[in-house]
Coordinates of C-alpha atoms (C1' of nucleotides) in Angstrom, one line a residue:
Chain A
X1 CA -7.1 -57.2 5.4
X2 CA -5.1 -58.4 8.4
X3 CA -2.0 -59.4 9.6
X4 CA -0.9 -62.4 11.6
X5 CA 0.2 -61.8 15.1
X6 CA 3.2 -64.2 14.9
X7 CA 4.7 -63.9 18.8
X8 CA 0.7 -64.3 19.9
X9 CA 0.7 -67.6 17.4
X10 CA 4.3 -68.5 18.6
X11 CA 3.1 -69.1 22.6
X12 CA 0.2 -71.5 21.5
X13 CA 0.4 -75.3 22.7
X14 CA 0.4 -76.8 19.3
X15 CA 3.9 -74.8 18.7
X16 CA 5.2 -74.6 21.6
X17 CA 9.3 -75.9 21.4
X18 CA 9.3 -74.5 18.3
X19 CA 11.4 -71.5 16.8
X20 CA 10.3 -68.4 15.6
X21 CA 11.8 -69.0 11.8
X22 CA 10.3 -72.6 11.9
X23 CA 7.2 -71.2 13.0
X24 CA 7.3 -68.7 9.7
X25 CA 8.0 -71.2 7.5
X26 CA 4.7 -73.2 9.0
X27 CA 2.5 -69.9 8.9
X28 CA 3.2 -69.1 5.3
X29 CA 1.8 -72.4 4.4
X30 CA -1.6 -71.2 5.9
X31 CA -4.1 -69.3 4.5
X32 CA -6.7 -67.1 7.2
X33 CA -10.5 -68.5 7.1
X34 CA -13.4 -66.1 8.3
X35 CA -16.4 -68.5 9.5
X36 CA -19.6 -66.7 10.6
X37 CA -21.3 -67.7 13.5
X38 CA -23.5 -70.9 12.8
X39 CA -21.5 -71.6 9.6
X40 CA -19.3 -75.5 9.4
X41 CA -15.8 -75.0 9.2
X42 CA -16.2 -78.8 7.6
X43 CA -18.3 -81.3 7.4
X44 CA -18.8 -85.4 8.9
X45 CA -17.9 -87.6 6.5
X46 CA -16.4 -85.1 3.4
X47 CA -13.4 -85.2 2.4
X48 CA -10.9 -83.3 4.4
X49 CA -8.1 -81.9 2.7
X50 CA -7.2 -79.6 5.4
X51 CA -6.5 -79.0 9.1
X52 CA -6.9 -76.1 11.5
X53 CA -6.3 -73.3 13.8
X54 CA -8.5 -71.5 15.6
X55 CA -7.8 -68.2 16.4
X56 CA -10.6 -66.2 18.0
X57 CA -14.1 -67.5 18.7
X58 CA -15.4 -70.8 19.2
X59 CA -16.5 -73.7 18.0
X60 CA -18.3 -76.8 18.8
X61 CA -17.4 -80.1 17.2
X62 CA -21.0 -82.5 16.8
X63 CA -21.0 -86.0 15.6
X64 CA -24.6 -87.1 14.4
X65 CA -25.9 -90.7 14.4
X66 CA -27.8 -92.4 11.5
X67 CA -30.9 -91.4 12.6
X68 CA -29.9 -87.7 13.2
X69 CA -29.5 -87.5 16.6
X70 CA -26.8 -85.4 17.5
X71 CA -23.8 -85.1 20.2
X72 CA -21.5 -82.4 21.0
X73 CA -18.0 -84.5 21.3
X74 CA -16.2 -80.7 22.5
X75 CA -15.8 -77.2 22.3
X76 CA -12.4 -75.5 20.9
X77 CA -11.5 -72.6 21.8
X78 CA -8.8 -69.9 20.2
X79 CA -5.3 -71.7 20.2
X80 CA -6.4 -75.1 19.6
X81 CA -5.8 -77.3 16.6
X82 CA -9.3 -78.8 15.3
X83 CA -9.9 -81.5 12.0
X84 CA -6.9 -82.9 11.9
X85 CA -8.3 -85.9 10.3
X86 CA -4.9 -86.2 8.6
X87 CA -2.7 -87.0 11.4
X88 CA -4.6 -89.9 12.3
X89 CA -4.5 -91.4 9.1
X90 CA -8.2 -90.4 8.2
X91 CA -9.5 -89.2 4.7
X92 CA -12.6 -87.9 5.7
X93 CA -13.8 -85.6 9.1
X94 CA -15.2 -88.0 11.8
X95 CA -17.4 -84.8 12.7
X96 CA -19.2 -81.5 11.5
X97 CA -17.3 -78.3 13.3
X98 CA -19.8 -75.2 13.8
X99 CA -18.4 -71.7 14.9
X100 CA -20.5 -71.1 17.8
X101 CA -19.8 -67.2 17.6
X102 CA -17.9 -65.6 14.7
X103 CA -14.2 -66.8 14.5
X104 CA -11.3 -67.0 13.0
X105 CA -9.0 -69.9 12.0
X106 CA -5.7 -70.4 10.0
X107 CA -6.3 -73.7 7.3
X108 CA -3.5 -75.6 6.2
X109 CA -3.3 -78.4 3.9
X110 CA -3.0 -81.7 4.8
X111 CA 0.4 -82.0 2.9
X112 CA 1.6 -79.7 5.6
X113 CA 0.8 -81.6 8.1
X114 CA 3.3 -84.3 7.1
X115 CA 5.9 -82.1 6.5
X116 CA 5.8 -80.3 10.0
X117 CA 5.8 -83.4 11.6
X118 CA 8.7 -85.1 10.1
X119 CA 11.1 -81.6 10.1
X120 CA 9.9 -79.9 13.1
X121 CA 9.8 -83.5 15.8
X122 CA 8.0 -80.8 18.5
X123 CA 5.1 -79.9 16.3
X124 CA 4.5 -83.6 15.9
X125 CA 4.9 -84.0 19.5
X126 CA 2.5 -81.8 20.5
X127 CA 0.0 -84.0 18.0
X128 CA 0.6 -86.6 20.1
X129 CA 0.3 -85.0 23.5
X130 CA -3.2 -83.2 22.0
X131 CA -4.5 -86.8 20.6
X132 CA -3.3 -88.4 24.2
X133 CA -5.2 -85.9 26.4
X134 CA -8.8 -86.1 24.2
X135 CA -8.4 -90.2 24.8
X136 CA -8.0 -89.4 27.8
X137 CA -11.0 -87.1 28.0
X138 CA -13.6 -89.3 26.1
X139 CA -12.7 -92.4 28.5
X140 CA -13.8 -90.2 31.1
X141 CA -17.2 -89.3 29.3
X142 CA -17.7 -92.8 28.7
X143 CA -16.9 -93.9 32.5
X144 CA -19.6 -90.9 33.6
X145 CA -21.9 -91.4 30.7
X146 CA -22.0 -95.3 31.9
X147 CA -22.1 -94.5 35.4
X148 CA -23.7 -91.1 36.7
X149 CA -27.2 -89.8 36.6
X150 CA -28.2 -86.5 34.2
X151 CA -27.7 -84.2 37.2
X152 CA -24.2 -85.5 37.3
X153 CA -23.5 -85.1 33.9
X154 CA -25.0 -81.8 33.0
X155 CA -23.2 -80.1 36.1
X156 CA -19.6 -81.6 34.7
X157 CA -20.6 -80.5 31.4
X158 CA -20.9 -76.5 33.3
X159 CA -18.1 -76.7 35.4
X160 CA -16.1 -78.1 32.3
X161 CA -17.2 -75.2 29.6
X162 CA -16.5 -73.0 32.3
X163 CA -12.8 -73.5 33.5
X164 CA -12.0 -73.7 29.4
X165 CA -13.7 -70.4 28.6
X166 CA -15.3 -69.0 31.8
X167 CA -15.4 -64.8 32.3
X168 CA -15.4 -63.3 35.8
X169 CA -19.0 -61.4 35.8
X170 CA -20.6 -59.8 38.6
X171 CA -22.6 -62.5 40.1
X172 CA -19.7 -65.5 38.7
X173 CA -17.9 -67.0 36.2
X174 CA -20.0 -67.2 32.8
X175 CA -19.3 -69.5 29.7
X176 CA -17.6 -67.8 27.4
X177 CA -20.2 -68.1 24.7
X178 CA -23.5 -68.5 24.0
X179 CA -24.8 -72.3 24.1
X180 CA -28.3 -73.3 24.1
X181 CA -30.2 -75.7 26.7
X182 CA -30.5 -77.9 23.2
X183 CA -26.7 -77.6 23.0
X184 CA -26.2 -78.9 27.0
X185 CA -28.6 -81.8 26.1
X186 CA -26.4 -82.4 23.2
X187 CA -23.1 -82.4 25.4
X188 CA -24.9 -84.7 28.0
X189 CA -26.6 -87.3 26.5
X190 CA -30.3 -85.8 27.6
X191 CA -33.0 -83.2 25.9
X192 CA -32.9 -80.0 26.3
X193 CA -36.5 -80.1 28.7
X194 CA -34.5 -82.0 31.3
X195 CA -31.7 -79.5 30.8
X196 CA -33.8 -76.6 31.5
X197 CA -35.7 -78.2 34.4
X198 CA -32.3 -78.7 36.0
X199 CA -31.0 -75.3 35.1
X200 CA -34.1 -73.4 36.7
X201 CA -34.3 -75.7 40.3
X202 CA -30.0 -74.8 40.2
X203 CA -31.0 -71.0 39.6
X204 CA -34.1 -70.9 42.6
X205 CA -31.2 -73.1 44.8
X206 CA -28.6 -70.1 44.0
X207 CA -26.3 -72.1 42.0
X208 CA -26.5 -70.7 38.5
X209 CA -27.7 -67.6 36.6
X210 CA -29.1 -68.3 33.0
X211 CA -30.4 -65.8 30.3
X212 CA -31.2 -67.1 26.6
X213 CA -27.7 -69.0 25.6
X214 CA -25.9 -67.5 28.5
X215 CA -25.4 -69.7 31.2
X216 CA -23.3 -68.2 34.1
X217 CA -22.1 -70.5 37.3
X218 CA -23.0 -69.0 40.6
X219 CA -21.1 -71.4 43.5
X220 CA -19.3 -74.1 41.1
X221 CA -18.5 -76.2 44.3
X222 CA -22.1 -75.9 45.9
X223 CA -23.6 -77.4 42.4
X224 CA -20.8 -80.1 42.5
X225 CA -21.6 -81.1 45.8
X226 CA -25.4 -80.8 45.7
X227 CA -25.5 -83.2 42.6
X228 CA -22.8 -84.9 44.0
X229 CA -25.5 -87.0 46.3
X230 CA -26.4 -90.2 46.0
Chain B
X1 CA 11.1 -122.2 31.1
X2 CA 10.1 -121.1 27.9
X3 CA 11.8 -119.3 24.9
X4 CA 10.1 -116.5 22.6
X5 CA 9.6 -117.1 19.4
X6 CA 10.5 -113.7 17.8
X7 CA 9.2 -114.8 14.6
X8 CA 5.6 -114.6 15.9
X9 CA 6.0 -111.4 17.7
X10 CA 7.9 -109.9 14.7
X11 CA 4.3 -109.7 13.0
X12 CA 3.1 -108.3 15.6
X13 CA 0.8 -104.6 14.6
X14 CA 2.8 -103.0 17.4
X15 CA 6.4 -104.0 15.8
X16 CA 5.6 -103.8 12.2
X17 CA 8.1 -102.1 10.1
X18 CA 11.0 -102.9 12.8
X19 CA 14.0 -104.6 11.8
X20 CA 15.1 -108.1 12.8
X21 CA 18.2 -106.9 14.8
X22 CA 16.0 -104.1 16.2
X23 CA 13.4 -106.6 17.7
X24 CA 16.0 -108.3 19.4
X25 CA 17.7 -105.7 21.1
X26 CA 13.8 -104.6 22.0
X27 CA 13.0 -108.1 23.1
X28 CA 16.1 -108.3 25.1
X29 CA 14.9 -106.0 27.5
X30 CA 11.6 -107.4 28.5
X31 CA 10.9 -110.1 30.9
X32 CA 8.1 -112.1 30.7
X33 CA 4.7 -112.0 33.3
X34 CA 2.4 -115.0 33.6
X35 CA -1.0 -113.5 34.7
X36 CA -3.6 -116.1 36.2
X37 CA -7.3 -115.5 35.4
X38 CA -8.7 -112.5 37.9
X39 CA -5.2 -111.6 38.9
X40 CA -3.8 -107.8 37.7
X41 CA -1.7 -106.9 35.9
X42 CA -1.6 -103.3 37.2
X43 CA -3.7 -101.4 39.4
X44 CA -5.5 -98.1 38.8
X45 CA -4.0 -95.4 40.5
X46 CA -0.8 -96.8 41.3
X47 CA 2.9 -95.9 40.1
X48 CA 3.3 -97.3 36.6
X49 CA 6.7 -98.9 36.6
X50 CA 6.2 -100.6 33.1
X51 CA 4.2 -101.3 30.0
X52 CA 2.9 -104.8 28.7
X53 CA 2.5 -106.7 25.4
X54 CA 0.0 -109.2 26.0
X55 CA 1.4 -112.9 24.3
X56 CA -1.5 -114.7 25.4
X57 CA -4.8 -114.5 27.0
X58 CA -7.3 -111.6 26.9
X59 CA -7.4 -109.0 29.9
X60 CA -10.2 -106.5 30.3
X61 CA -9.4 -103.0 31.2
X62 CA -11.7 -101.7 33.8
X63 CA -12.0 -97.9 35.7
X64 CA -13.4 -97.5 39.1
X65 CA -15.3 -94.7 39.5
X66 CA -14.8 -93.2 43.4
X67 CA -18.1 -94.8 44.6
X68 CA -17.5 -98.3 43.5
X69 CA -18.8 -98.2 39.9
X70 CA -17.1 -100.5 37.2
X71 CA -16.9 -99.5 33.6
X72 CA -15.2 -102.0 31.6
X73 CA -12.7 -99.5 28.8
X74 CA -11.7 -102.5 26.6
X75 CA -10.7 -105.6 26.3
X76 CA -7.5 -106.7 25.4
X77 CA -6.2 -109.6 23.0
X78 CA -2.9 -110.9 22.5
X79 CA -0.5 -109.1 20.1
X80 CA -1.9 -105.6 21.8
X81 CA 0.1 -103.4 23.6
X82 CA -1.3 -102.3 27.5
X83 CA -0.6 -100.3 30.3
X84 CA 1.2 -97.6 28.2
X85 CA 0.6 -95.1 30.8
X86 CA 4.2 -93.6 30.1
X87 CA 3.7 -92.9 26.6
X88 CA 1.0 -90.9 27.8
X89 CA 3.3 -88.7 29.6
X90 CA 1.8 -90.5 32.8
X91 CA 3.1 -92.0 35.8
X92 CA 0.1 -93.9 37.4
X93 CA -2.2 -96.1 35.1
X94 CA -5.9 -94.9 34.4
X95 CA -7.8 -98.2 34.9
X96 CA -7.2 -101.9 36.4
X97 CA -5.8 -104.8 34.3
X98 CA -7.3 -108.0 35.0
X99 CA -6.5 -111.2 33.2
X100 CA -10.2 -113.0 31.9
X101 CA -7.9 -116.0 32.0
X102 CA -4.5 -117.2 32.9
X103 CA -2.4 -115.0 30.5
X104 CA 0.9 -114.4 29.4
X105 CA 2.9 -110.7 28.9
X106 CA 5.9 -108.9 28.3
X107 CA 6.6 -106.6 30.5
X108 CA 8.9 -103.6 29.9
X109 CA 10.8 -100.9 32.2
X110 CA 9.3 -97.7 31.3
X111 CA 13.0 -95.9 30.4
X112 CA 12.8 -98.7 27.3
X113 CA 9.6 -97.3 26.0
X114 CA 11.4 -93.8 25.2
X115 CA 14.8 -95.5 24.5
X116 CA 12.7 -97.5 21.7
X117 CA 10.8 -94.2 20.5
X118 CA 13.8 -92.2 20.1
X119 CA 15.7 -95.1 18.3
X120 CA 12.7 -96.8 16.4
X121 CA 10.3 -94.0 14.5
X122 CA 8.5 -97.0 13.2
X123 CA 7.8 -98.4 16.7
X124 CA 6.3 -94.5 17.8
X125 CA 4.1 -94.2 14.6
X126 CA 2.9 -97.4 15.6
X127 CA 1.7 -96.5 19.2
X128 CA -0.1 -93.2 17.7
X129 CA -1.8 -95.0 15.2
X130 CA -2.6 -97.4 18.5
X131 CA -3.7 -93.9 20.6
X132 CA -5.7 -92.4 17.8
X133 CA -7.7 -95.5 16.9
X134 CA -8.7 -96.2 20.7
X135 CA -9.2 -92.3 21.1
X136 CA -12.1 -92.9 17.7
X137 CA -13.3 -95.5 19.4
X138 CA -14.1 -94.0 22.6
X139 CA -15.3 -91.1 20.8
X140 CA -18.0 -94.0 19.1
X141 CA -18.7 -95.3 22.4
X142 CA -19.6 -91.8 24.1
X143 CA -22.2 -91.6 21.2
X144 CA -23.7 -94.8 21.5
X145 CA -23.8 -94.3 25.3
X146 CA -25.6 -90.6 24.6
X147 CA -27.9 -91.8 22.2
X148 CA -28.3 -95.6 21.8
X149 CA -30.9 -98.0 24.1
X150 CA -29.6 -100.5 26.2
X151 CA -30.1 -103.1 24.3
X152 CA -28.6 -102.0 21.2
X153 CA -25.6 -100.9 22.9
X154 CA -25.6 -104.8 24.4
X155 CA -25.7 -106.1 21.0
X156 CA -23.0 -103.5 19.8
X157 CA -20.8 -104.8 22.6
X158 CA -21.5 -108.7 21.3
X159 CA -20.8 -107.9 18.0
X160 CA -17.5 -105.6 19.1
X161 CA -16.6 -108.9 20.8
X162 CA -17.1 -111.7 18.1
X163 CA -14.8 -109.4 15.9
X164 CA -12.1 -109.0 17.6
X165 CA -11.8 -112.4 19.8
X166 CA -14.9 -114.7 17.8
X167 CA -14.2 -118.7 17.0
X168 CA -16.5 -120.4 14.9
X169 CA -18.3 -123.1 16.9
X170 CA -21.0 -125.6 15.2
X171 CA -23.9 -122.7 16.4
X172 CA -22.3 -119.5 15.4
X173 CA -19.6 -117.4 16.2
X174 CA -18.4 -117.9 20.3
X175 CA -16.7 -114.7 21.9
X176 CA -13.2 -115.7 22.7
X177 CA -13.0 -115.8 26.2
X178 CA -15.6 -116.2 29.3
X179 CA -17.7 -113.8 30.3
X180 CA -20.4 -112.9 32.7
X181 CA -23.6 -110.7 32.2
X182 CA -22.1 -108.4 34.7
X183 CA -19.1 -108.1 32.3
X184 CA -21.2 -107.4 29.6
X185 CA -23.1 -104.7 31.4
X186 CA -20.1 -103.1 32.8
X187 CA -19.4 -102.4 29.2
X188 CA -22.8 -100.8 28.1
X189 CA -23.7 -98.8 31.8
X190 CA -26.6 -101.2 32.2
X191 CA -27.3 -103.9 35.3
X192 CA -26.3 -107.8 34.8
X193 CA -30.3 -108.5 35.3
X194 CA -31.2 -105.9 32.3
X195 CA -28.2 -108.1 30.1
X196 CA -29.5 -111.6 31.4
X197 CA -33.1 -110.5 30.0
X198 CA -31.8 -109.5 26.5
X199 CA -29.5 -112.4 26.5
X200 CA -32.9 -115.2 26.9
X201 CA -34.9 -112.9 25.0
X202 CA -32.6 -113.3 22.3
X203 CA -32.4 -116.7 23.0
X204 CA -35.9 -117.3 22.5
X205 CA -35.7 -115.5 19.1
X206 CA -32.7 -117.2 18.4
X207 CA -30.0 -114.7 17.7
X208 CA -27.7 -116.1 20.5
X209 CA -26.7 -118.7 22.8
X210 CA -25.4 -118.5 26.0
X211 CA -24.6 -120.6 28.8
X212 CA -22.4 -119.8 32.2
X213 CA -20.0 -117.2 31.0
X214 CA -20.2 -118.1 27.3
X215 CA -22.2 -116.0 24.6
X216 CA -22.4 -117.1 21.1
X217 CA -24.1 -114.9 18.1
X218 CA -25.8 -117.1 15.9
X219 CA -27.1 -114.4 13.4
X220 CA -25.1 -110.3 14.0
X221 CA -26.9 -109.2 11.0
X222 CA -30.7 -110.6 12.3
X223 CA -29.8 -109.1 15.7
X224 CA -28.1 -105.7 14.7
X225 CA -31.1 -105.4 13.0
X226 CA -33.8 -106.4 15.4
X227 CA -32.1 -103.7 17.5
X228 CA -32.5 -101.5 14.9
X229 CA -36.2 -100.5 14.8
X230 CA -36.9 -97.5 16.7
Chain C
dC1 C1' -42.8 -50.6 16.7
dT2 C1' -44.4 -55.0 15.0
dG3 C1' -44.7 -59.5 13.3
dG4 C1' -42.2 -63.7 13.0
dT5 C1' -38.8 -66.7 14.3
dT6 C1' -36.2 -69.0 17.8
dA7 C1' -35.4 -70.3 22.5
dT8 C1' -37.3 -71.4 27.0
dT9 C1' -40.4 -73.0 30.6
dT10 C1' -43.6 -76.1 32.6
dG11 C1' -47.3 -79.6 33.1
dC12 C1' -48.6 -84.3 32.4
dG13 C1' -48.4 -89.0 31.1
dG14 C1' -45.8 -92.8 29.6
dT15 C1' -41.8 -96.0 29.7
dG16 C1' -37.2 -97.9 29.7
dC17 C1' -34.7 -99.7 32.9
dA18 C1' -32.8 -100.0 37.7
dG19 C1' -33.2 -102.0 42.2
dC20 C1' -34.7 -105.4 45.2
dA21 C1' -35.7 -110.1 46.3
dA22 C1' -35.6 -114.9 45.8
dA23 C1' -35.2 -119.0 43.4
dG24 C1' -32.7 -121.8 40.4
dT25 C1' -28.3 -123.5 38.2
dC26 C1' -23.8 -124.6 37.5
dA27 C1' -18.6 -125.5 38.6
dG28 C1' -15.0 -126.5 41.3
dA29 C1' -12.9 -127.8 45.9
dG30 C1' -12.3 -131.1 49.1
Chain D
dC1 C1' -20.2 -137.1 45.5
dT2 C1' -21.6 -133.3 47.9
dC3 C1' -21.1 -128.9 49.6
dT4 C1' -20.4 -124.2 48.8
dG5 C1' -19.9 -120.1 46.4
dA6 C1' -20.4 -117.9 42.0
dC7 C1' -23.4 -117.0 38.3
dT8 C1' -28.0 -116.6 36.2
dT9 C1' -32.9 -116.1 35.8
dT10 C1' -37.2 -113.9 36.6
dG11 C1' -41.0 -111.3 38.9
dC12 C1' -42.3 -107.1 40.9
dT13 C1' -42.1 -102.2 42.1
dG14 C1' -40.5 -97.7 41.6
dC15 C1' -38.4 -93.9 39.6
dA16 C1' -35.6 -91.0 36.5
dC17 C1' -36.2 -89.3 32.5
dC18 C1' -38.2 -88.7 28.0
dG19 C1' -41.8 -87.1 24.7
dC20 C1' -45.6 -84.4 23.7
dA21 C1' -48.0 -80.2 24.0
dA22 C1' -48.8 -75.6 24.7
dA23 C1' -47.8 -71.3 26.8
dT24 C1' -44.5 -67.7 27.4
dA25 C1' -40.4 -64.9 26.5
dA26 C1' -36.6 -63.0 24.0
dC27 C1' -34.4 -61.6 19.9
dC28 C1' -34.3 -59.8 14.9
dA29 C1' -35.6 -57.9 10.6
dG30 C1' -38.0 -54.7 8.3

DNA sequence: CTGGTTATTTGCGGTGCAGCAAAGTCAGAG
DNA sequence: CTCTGACTTTGCTGCACCGCAAATAACCAG
C-alpha cells in the first residue's frame, strides 16, 4: 500500500495551471499501476482504453514495422503523460510502451480524458503544448535521419538521453537507466555492431565511459564536435 | 480584384463546424497573398508575423539543415492550413515555404489566431486534430527513414503524393503538381541520381512514367509490392 | 561456485548507395 | 529559331555501414 504524493503530482507539466481541488478530483479518477522492468504498460495496435502517468522509472516507447524491425520513437521519464491515444482521436496505441527499469504510473480511463479537458481548459492545454513539442521533435529526427551520418545520430541520441535523465557521476554525467547498444541502434536507425564500434573508438578517444547497459558521457561537447566533421 | 467565395472555404477541414456569421467575421480579417512558383511564402528562421490558408496551388515545406542540407517536411494542398508557427507557441517559423507553382493564400495577423481560438472551440479542435495527425505522420516517416531502403521509401513518397494531390490521366494516376528528382529525394534523404535510376528502372518495368518534372504511377499496388520483397 | 543466459566486442566480406563526372534533353527567353 | 540554363540520365568509383560469425565478458539463478 501507498499513498499519492499530491503537491509532488501538483508541480508536474501536464497540471501545471491547475488547482489543488481540481487536481483531486482528477487523481481520484486514477487508479496506481506497478509495471516490472521489461513488462508493456500497453501494447501497438490493442485497444487502448486508458492513458498514463508515469511516476518513477522509465520507459521506452517502440514502434515495430511489419517485418519486425523495431524503433525506439522516445524515452518517458517520471512526470510525463504517455498513451494518450485518446486525445488524438485514436482507438488503438500507435506503439508498444516497455518499463525500462521498474516504475510506477497512475492509469486513467479514457473517459477522463474528455472530461479534464473540457472542465479544466489548462489540462487540455498542456495536451496541446505536449502533442506540439513531440511534432516538433520527430520533424527534427526526420531532418537528421535524412540528412546526417550514424556518428551524427548516435551522438544526438547520447547527448539527448542524457540532458533528459543524465546523473552527475564521478567521471560525467550518466543515462539515467540502463539501455542496451541494441536499444541505441533502435533509437538511431543502425545495429547495435555499429553502435558498439562507435561507443568503444568514443571510450579510447576519452569521450564516453560504457559498462553493460550503462552508458555514461565523458566531454558531451568534445563528442559533438568530433562527430560534428564533415 | 477578386472576391472569396466563402461557400467554398466554409467546407474547408480547417473551418468545419464553424458557423456562417463566424466565418465571416474570420474571413474579414485576412488578406489575401498571391505566391508565384519558387517564391516564399515565409522563411525559416525568421519572425512569424502571420499564418496561411493555402486557396490554391501546392507549396512544399522544406528545413535547412546548418550545412546546406534540404529535407522536404511536407507538401502542402489547398484547403490546408500553414505556417502556424504561433499556435505552436512560436515566434519564428521551423522550415521554408515555397510555392511549386504560382499559388494563392490567406494570410492572417497572428493576434487573430488566438482571438479565433478563444472565440471558436471548433476552429482549436480543428488545428489539434491538424497537429496530431502531422505529429503521426512524422512519427511514420522517422520509421521508414530508420528502417526502410531507399527505394521503398521513394515509392512511399510517390504513392503519399498521388493520394493526396493525384489526377487521373489516360496512363495512370499524375501527382498534382511538378516536380523534380531532387524534390523527390529531398523527401526520402537519398540523391536526385539514386531517384532518377529508380524512376527509369521503373519505367522499364512499367510501374511509372515520368517526364521533366512530371511522375505518373501507372500500377501503386505492382510497385508497393515490387518494393516489397526483402 | 557454477552453468546458462544475455550482452558486448571485433574481424571480415559484401553491398546499397553516395559522389563525381559528363553527356544528353528539354523549356523558356529573347 | 536559337541560345542558355535547368533538369535528367548514366557510368564508374569509393566508402559507410550492414550482416554474419565467433570469441569474450558480465550477470543471474540455483
Amino acid at each position: 500500500m501507498y499513498t499519492l504524493d499530491r503537491s509532488l503530482i501538483a508541480g508536474l507539466p501536464p497540471f501545471s495551471g491547475l488547482s489543488r481541488p481540481d487536481l483531486d478530483v482528477i487523481l481520484e479518477k486514477a487508479r496506481p499501476l506497478r509495471v516490472a522492468a521489461g513488462q508493456a504498460v500497453f501494447e501497438q495496435d490493442t485497444e487502448a482504453p486508458s492513458f498514463f502517468l508515469l511516476l518513477d522509472g522509465h520507459v521506452r516507447v517502440v514502434k515495430t514495422t511489419a517485418d519486425g524491425q523495431q524503433v525506439i520513437m522516445r524515452y518517458i521519464s517520471a512526470g510525463q503523460l504517455i498513451g494518450i491515444a485518446t486525445a488524438l482521436g485514436r482507438t488503438t496505441y500507435p506503439a508498444t510502451a516497455i518499463a525500462a527499469v521498474d516504475s510506477l504510473a497512475l492509469a486513467w480511463p479514457n473517459e477522463a480524458w474528455h472530461e479534464l479537458a473540457t472542465l479544466y481548459p489548462a489540462f487540455a492545454a498542456n495536451t496541446f503544448k505536449t502533442v506540439s513539442a513531440r511534432m516538433e521533435e520527430a520533424h527534427e529526427r526526420v531532418v537528421e535521419l535524412a540528412t546526417a551520418l550514424v556518428d551524427r545520430r548516435v551522438a544526438h541520441a547520447l547527448l539527448r538521453l542524457i540532458e533528459q535523465t543524465g546523473r552527475r557521476t564521478e567521471y560525467g554525467i550518466e543515462i539515467g537507466f540502463p539501455i542496451s547498444r541494441q536499444d541505441i541502434a533502435d533509437m538511431t536507425g543502425t545495429t547495435l555492431h555499429t553502435v558498439s564500434r562507435l561507443l568503444t573508438a568514443w571510450e579510447h578517444q576519452g569521450f564516453v565511459r560504457s559498462t553493460r547497459k550503462r552508458v555514461t558521457v565523458v566531454d558531451g561537447a568534445r563528442l559533438l564536435d568530433h562527430v560534428g566533421r564533415v
